[in-house]
C-alpha positions as a Markdown table, in Angstrom:
| # | Residue | x | y | z |
|---|---|---|---|---|
| 1 | Met | 35.3 | 17.5 | 4.0 |
| 2 | Ser | 33.3 | 16.8 | 1.1 |
| 3 | Lys | 29.5 | 15.8 | 1.5 |
| 4 | Arg | 28.1 | 12.2 | 0.4 |
| 5 | Lys | 25.2 | 12.5 | -1.7 |
| 6 | Ile | 22.0 | 11.4 | -1.0 |
| 7 | Thr | 18.8 | 11.0 | -2.5 |
| 8 | Val | 15.6 | 11.1 | -0.1 |
| 9 | Ala | 12.3 | 10.9 | -1.1 |
| 10 | Val | 10.0 | 12.1 | 1.1 |
| 11 | Ser | 5.8 | 12.4 | 1.4 |
| 12 | Gly | 4.1 | 15.0 | 4.1 |
| 13 | Leu | 4.2 | 17.9 | 2.0 |
| 14 | Asn | 1.7 | 20.4 | 3.6 |
| 15 | Asn | 2.9 | 23.4 | 4.8 |
| 16 | Ile | -0.4 | 25.5 | 6.3 |
| 17 | Asp | -1.4 | 26.0 | 9.7 |
| 18 | Ser | -1.7 | 22.4 | 10.0 |
| 19 | Pro | 1.5 | 21.3 | 8.4 |
| 20 | Gly | 2.6 | 18.1 | 7.1 |
| 21 | Pro | 5.5 | 16.8 | 9.1 |
| 22 | Gly | 7.7 | 16.8 | 5.5 |
| 23 | Ile | 8.5 | 19.6 | 5.3 |
| 24 | Pro | 10.2 | 20.0 | 9.2 |
| 25 | Val | 12.4 | 16.8 | 8.2 |
| 26 | Ile | 13.7 | 18.5 | 5.0 |
| 27 | Arg | 14.8 | 21.5 | 6.4 |
| 28 | Ala | 16.1 | 19.0 | 9.1 |
| 29 | Leu | 18.2 | 16.6 | 6.3 |
| 30 | Lys | 19.1 | 19.8 | 4.3 |
| 31 | Glu | 21.3 | 21.4 | 7.2 |
| 32 | Ser | 23.3 | 18.3 | 7.4 |
| 33 | Glu | 27.2 | 18.9 | 7.9 |
| 34 | Phe | 27.4 | 15.1 | 6.7 |
| 35 | Phe | 24.7 | 14.9 | 3.2 |
| 36 | Asp | 24.5 | 16.9 | 0.4 |
| 37 | Val | 20.5 | 15.8 | 0.1 |
| 38 | Arg | 18.5 | 15.8 | -3.4 |
| 39 | Ile | 14.9 | 15.9 | -2.5 |
| 40 | Ile | 12.0 | 14.2 | -4.3 |
| 41 | Gly | 8.8 | 15.6 | -2.7 |
| 42 | Leu | 6.3 | 12.4 | -3.1 |
| 43 | Ser | 2.8 | 14.2 | -2.7 |
| 44 | Tyr | -1.1 | 13.2 | -2.5 |
| 45 | Glu | -2.4 | 15.9 | -3.5 |
| 46 | Asn | -0.5 | 18.9 | -6.2 |
| 47 | Leu | -1.9 | 21.6 | -4.3 |
| 48 | Glu | 0.1 | 20.3 | -1.8 |
| 49 | Pro | 2.0 | 23.5 | -0.7 |
| 50 | Gly | 5.6 | 21.5 | -0.2 |
| 51 | Leu | 5.9 | 21.2 | -4.2 |
| 52 | Tyr | 5.9 | 24.8 | -5.0 |
| 53 | Met | 8.7 | 25.5 | -2.7 |
| 54 | Arg | 12.6 | 25.2 | -4.2 |
| 55 | Asp | 14.7 | 25.4 | -2.5 |
| 56 | Leu | 13.5 | 22.8 | -0.2 |
| 57 | Val | 12.0 | 20.4 | -2.6 |
| 58 | Asp | 14.1 | 19.7 | -6.5 |
| 59 | Lys | 11.7 | 17.3 | -7.6 |
| 60 | Ser | 7.7 | 15.5 | -6.9 |
| 61 | Tyr | 6.0 | 13.3 | -8.2 |
| 62 | Ser | 2.4 | 12.8 | -7.3 |
| 63 | Ile | 1.8 | 8.8 | -5.7 |
| 64 | Pro | -1.3 | 6.9 | -5.1 |
| 65 | Leu | -3.3 | 6.7 | -2.4 |
| 66 | Pro | -2.8 | 4.2 | 0.2 |
| 67 | Ser | -6.3 | 2.9 | -0.3 |
| 68 | Ser | -5.1 | 2.0 | -3.8 |
| 69 | Gly | -3.0 | -1.1 | -2.0 |
| 70 | Thr | 1.0 | -1.2 | -2.4 |
| 71 | Ser | 1.1 | -2.5 | -5.9 |
| 72 | Thr | -0.4 | -0.3 | -7.6 |
| 73 | Leu | 2.5 | 1.9 | -5.3 |
| 74 | Leu | 5.0 | -0.1 | -5.5 |
| 75 | Glu | 4.7 | 0.3 | -9.5 |
| 76 | Arg | 4.9 | 3.8 | -8.9 |
| 77 | Leu | 8.0 | 4.2 | -6.2 |
| 78 | Arg | 9.6 | 2.3 | -9.0 |
| 79 | Tyr | 9.2 | 4.7 | -12.2 |
| 80 | Ile | 10.5 | 7.6 | -9.8 |
| 81 | His | 13.4 | 5.7 | -8.4 |
| 82 | Asp | 14.4 | 4.7 | -12.2 |
| 83 | Met | 14.1 | 8.3 | -12.8 |
| 84 | Glu | 15.7 | 10.0 | -10.0 |
| 85 | Ala | 17.3 | 6.7 | -7.8 |
| 86 | Ile | 16.4 | 7.2 | -4.3 |
| 87 | Asp | 18.5 | 6.6 | -2.2 |
| 88 | Val | 16.5 | 6.7 | 0.9 |
| 89 | Ile | 12.3 | 7.4 | 1.6 |
| 90 | Ile | 11.1 | 8.8 | 4.4 |
| 91 | Pro | 7.0 | 8.6 | 4.9 |
| 92 | Asn | 5.5 | 10.7 | 7.2 |
| 93 | Phe | 1.8 | 9.9 | 7.4 |
| 94 | Asp | 0.3 | 7.8 | 9.7 |
| 95 | Ala | -2.2 | 6.3 | 7.0 |
| 96 | Glu | 0.5 | 5.5 | 4.6 |
| 97 | Leu | 2.7 | 4.0 | 7.1 |
| 98 | His | 0.9 | 0.1 | 6.7 |
| 99 | Ser | 1.8 | 0.1 | 3.1 |
| 100 | Phe | 5.8 | 1.5 | 3.5 |
| 101 | Ile | 6.1 | -1.4 | 6.4 |
| 102 | Lys | 4.5 | -3.8 | 3.8 |
| 103 | Leu | 6.5 | -2.7 | 0.9 |
| 104 | Ala | 10.1 | -2.0 | 3.0 |
| 105 | Asn | 11.8 | -5.6 | 1.6 |
| 106 | Gln | 11.0 | -5.9 | -0.8 |
| 107 | Leu | 12.3 | -1.8 | -2.0 |
| 108 | Lys | 15.8 | -2.6 | -0.5 |
| 109 | Ala | 15.9 | -6.3 | -1.8 |
| 110 | Asp | 14.7 | -5.0 | -5.7 |
| 111 | Phe | 16.1 | -1.7 | -6.0 |
| 112 | Gly | 17.7 | -1.0 | -3.4 |
| 113 | Ile | 16.2 | 2.1 | -1.2 |
| 114 | Glu | 16.6 | 2.2 | 2.3 |
| 115 | Thr | 13.4 | 3.5 | 4.4 |
| 116 | Cys | 13.0 | 5.0 | 8.1 |
| 117 | Leu | 10.2 | 3.1 | 9.5 |
| 118 | Pro | 9.5 | 1.0 | 12.2 |
| 119 | Thr | 8.7 | -3.0 | 12.3 |
| 120 | Gln | 5.1 | -4.2 | 10.7 |
| 121 | Glu | 4.9 | -5.2 | 15.4 |
| 122 | Gln | 6.0 | -1.5 | 16.6 |
| 123 | Phe | 3.1 | 0.1 | 14.2 |
| 124 | Glu | 1.4 | -2.2 | 16.0 |
| 125 | Ser | 2.5 | -1.4 | 19.6 |
| 126 | Arg | 0.8 | 1.7 | 19.2 |
| 127 | His | -2.5 | 1.7 | 19.0 |
| 128 | Lys | -5.0 | 2.9 | 20.7 |
| 129 | Ser | -6.5 | -0.3 | 21.5 |
| 130 | Val | -3.1 | -2.3 | 23.1 |
| 131 | Leu | -2.0 | 1.1 | 25.1 |
| 132 | Tyr | -3.6 | 0.0 | 28.4 |
| 133 | Asn | -1.1 | -3.6 | 27.9 |
| 134 | Phe | 1.5 | -1.3 | 27.1 |
| 135 | Gly | 1.0 | 0.5 | 30.6 |
| 136 | Val | 0.2 | -2.8 | 32.6 |
| 137 | Glu | 3.1 | -4.3 | 31.1 |
| 138 | Arg | 6.1 | -1.0 | 32.1 |
| 139 | Ser | 4.0 | -0.2 | 35.0 |
| 140 | Gln | 5.4 | -4.1 | 36.0 |
| 141 | Gly | 8.7 | -3.6 | 34.9 |
| 142 | Ser | 8.9 | -5.1 | 31.8 |
| 143 | Phe | 11.0 | -3.3 | 29.6 |
């Protein structure tokens, strides 16, 4: 059976004692029996070790910090997509999730890029400030 070719952009490429989650995600994708995966590394810093792991990351690009705003991120992703034809983006840092969630529909509509993200409601429900309410609802049998 031939594998489907797919290009996946992944962030979180730090691979030190406290690794970023991107490298394990990439390793799992590379082991897929269904996909021939080409990995595009997305990095906030030029010294993230994952950028230089050529056996895992096929091409890498820097992206703006989440504090730069979604319009700056969108423009950078547009450029990267024009160069690499991204099929899927998997963001891996909590700090970037809000920006990617806000852009998910536009990425799909404008570029055909799928994302692996929670909804805004799901994202907000995991905040520590609402954890008590989550526990109360579950203890009352509300699933």
